[in-house]
PDB file of C-alpha atoms in Angstrom:
ATOM      1  CA  MET A   1       0.070   0.226   0.052  1.00 54.00           C
ATOM      2  CA  ARG A   2       2.887   2.522   0.681  1.00 54.00           C
ATOM      3  CA  ARG A   3       4.259   1.829  -2.542  1.00 54.00           C
ATOM      4  CA  GLY A   4       0.834   3.405  -4.118  1.00 53.00           C
ATOM      5  CA  LEU A   5       0.369   6.066  -1.855  1.00 58.00           C
ATOM      6  CA  CYS A   6       2.736   9.010  -1.359  1.00 55.00           C
ATOM      7  CA  VAL A   7       0.857  12.430   0.154  1.00 63.00           C
ATOM      8  CA  PRO A   8       2.790  14.978   1.449  1.00 66.00           C
ATOM      9  CA  ALA A   9       0.319  15.741   4.220  1.00 70.00           C
ATOM     10  CA  PHE A  10       1.613  12.381   6.197  1.00 74.00           C
ATOM     11  CA  LEU A  11       4.786  11.117   7.479  1.00 70.00           C
ATOM     12  CA  ARG A  12       5.032   7.129   7.454  1.00 64.00           C
ATOM     13  CA  ARG A  13       7.859   5.734   9.906  1.00 61.00           C
ATOM     14  CA  LYS A  14       8.573   2.533  11.090  1.00 56.00           C
ATOM     15  CA  ALA A  15       9.855   2.253  14.734  1.00 55.00           C
ATOM     16  CA  VAL A  16      12.016  -0.751  14.001  1.00 54.00           C
ATOM     17  CA  PRO A  17      13.018  -2.273  10.467  1.00 62.00           C
ATOM     18  CA  ALA A  18      10.458  -5.159  10.628  1.00 58.00           C
ATOM     19  CA  GLY A  19       8.139  -2.943  11.982  1.00 54.00           C
ATOM     20  CA  ARG A  20       4.968  -1.660  11.381  1.00 59.00           C
ATOM     21  CA  ARG A  21       4.202   1.415   9.336  1.00 67.00           C
ATOM     22  CA  LEU A  22       2.810   4.449  11.552  1.00 74.00           C
ATOM     23  CA  TRP A  23       0.780   7.108   9.793  1.00 81.00           C
ATOM     24  CA  ALA A  24       0.962  10.629  11.113  1.00 84.00           C
ATOM     25  CA  VAL A  25      -0.723  13.924   9.982  1.00 86.00           C
ATOM     26  CA  ARG A  26       2.285  16.379   9.057  1.00 84.00           C
ATOM     27  CA  PRO A  27       2.326  19.511  11.055  1.00 85.00           C
ATOM     28  CA  GLY A  28       0.752  22.156   8.816  1.00 84.00           C
ATOM     29  CA  ALA A  29      -1.529  19.908   7.135  1.00 84.00           C
ATOM     30  CA  PRO A  30      -4.898  21.470   6.181  1.00 84.00           C
ATOM     31  CA  PHE A  31      -6.414  18.589   8.175  1.00 86.00           C
ATOM     32  CA  THR A  32      -6.345  16.923  11.489  1.00 89.00           C
ATOM     33  CA  ARG A  33      -5.943  13.254  12.722  1.00 91.00           C
ATOM     34  CA  ALA A  34      -9.406  13.417  13.984  1.00 93.00           C
ATOM     35  CA  GLN A  35     -10.588  14.385  10.379  1.00 92.00           C
ATOM     36  CA  VAL A  36      -8.817  11.777   8.417  1.00 90.00           C
ATOM     37  CA  VAL A  37      -9.579   9.080  10.609  1.00 93.00           C
ATOM     38  CA  ARG A  38     -13.842  10.028  10.857  1.00 94.00           C
ATOM     39  CA  HIS A  39     -13.051  10.228   7.167  1.00 92.00           C
ATOM     40  CA  LEU A  40     -11.592   6.469   6.685  1.00 94.00           C
ATOM     41  CA  GLU A  41     -13.957   5.002   9.276  1.00 96.00           C
ATOM     42  CA  ALA A  42     -16.760   6.702   7.630  1.00 96.00           C
ATOM     43  CA  ARG A  43     -16.136   4.598   4.456  1.00 96.00           C
ATOM     44  CA  LYS A  44     -15.431   1.301   6.431  1.00 96.00           C
ATOM     45  CA  ILE A  45     -11.462   1.576   6.481  1.00 95.00           C
ATOM     46  CA  GLY A  46     -10.616   0.518  10.165  1.00 94.00           C
ATOM     47  CA  THR A  47      -7.966   2.556  12.031  1.00 93.00           C
ATOM     48  CA  ARG A  48      -6.645   2.714  15.069  1.00 91.00           C
ATOM     49  CA  LEU A  49      -4.882   5.378  17.369  1.00 88.00           C
ATOM     50  CA  LEU A  50      -1.554   4.029  19.287  1.00 81.00           C
ATOM     51  CA  PHE A  51      -2.266   2.462  22.594  1.00 73.00           C
ATOM     52  CA  GLY A  52      -1.359   5.095  25.470  1.00 72.00           C
ATOM     53  CA  GLY A  53       0.806   7.484  23.070  1.00 74.00           C
ATOM     54  CA  ASN A  54       3.152   9.274  25.774  1.00 83.00           C
ATOM     55  CA  LEU A  55       2.472   7.284  28.629  1.00 85.00           C
ATOM     56  CA  VAL A  56       3.433  10.112  31.285  1.00 86.00           C
ATOM     57  CA  ARG A  57       0.329  12.004  30.233  1.00 85.00           C
ATOM     58  CA  GLN A  58      -1.830   9.106  30.787  1.00 86.00           C
ATOM     59  CA  PRO A  59      -3.941   9.221  34.186  1.00 88.00           C
ATOM     60  CA  ALA A  60      -2.507   6.260  35.228  1.00 86.00           C
ATOM     61  CA  TYR A  61       0.778   7.918  36.024  1.00 86.00           C
ATOM     62  CA  ARG A  62      -0.450  10.558  37.730  1.00 87.00           C
ATOM     63  CA  GLY A  63       0.793  10.673  41.300  1.00 89.00           C
ATOM     64  CA  ARG A  64       3.176   7.626  40.645  1.00 90.00           C
ATOM     65  CA  PRO A  65       7.074   8.179  40.361  1.00 91.00           C
ATOM     66  CA  TYR A  66       8.738   7.568  36.939  1.00 87.00           C
ATOM     67  CA  ARG A  67      11.625   8.789  35.434  1.00 89.00           C
ATOM     68  CA  VAL A  68      11.768  11.154  32.204  1.00 89.00           C
ATOM     69  CA  VAL A  69      14.727  11.174  29.850  1.00 90.00           C
ATOM     70  CA  GLY A  70      14.442  14.097  27.429  1.00 90.00           C
ATOM     71  CA  ASP A  71      11.247  16.343  26.565  1.00 90.00           C
ATOM     72  CA  LEU A  72       9.249  13.692  25.077  1.00 89.00           C
ATOM     73  CA  ALA A  73       8.245  15.747  22.046  1.00 88.00           C
ATOM     74  CA  ASN A  74       8.488  12.445  19.418  1.00 85.00           C
ATOM     75  CA  SER A  75       6.045  10.754  22.384  1.00 85.00           C
ATOM     76  CA  ASP A  76       3.685  14.107  22.020  1.00 88.00           C
ATOM     77  CA  PHE A  77       3.616  14.102  18.469  1.00 87.00           C
ATOM     78  CA  VAL A  78       2.910  10.338  18.106  1.00 85.00           C
ATOM     79  CA  MET A  79       0.048  10.612  20.825  1.00 88.00           C
ATOM     80  CA  HIS A  80      -1.579  13.683  19.144  1.00 88.00           C
ATOM     81  CA  GLN A  81      -0.676  13.049  15.263  1.00 89.00           C
ATOM     82  CA  ALA A  82      -0.079   9.581  14.285  1.00 89.00           C
ATOM     83  CA  PHE A  83      -2.561   6.282  13.752  1.00 90.00           C
ATOM     84  CA  TRP A  84      -2.467   3.100  11.951  1.00 88.00           C
ATOM     85  CA  ILE A  85      -4.468   2.084   9.079  1.00 88.00           C
ATOM     86  CA  GLY A  86      -5.699  -1.445   9.628  1.00 84.00           C
ATOM     87  CA  VAL A  87      -4.369  -4.243   7.140  1.00 83.00           C
ATOM     88  CA  TYR A  88      -3.893  -8.108   7.406  1.00 85.00           C
ATOM     89  CA  PRO A  89      -3.056 -10.541   5.066  1.00 90.00           C
ATOM     90  CA  GLY A  90      -6.855 -11.189   3.664  1.00 93.00           C
ATOM     91  CA  LEU A  91      -6.900  -7.775   2.115  1.00 91.00           C
ATOM     92  CA  SER A  92      -7.051  -8.210  -1.865  1.00 94.00           C
ATOM     93  CA  THR A  93      -5.379  -5.775  -4.301  1.00 92.00           C
ATOM     94  CA  GLU A  94      -8.734  -4.066  -4.812  1.00 95.00           C
ATOM     95  CA  MET A  95      -9.597  -3.504  -0.973  1.00 94.00           C
ATOM     96  CA  LEU A  96      -5.891  -1.714  -0.841  1.00 91.00           C
ATOM     97  CA  ASP A  97      -6.665   0.067  -3.861  1.00 92.00           C
ATOM     98  CA  TYR A  98      -9.726   1.599  -2.136  1.00 94.00           C
ATOM     99  CA  VAL A  99      -7.720   2.501   0.838  1.00 91.00           C
ATOM    100  CA  ILE A 100      -5.349   4.665  -1.276  1.00 87.00           C
ATOM    101  CA  GLU A 101      -8.419   6.040  -3.647  1.00 89.00           C
ATOM    102  CA  THR A 102     -10.077   7.121  -0.368  1.00 90.00           C
ATOM    103  CA  LEU A 103      -7.083   8.814   0.840  1.00 86.00           C
ATOM    104  CA  HIS A 104      -6.143  10.163  -2.243  1.00 82.00           C
ATOM    105  CA  VAL A 105      -9.565  11.732  -2.874  1.00 83.00           C
ATOM    106  CA  TRP A 106      -9.352  13.111   0.958  1.00 79.00           C
ATOM    107  CA  CYS A 107      -5.581  14.465   0.529  1.00 77.00           C
ATOM    108  CA  CYS A 108      -6.381  15.844  -3.001  1.00 74.00           C
ATOM    109  CA  GLY A 109      -9.962  16.811  -3.102  1.00 67.00           C
ATOM    110  CA  SER A 110     -12.212  19.287  -1.319  1.00 47.00           C
ATOM    111  CA  GLU A 111     -13.244  17.069   1.591  1.00 50.00           C
ATOM    112  CA  PHE A 112     -11.525  18.744   4.225  1.00 48.00           C
ATOM    113  CA  THR A 113     -14.706  19.908   5.545  1.00 44.00           C
ATOM    114  CA  ASP A 114     -15.697  16.300   6.780  1.00 42.00           C
ATOM    115  CA  GLY A 115     -15.611  16.420  10.199  1.00 41.00           C
TER     116      GLY A 115
END
């Protein structure tokens, strides 16, 4: 899917070489993560936010001791901008093409008012 889709509004990264691809809305994009996720979900394309994001910002860590190294800017970015597009081996070429087309229409079209 990544070969068929190159949209400047998205950053695509892998945490580790064999890891899954993470999508993130680039700062300054003409839409938010919430908008694109709603758009995809409304078209039956599954998405997931990252579990926890920046864990030190989660309620479970309030009042608990923990150690922070650095400013956690990347963790905050992932927490607010990143999402996964659901894929699994049973997706056909037609299904993957639908995801690509849906993202192209969203990013290149006039659907930014969608949510």
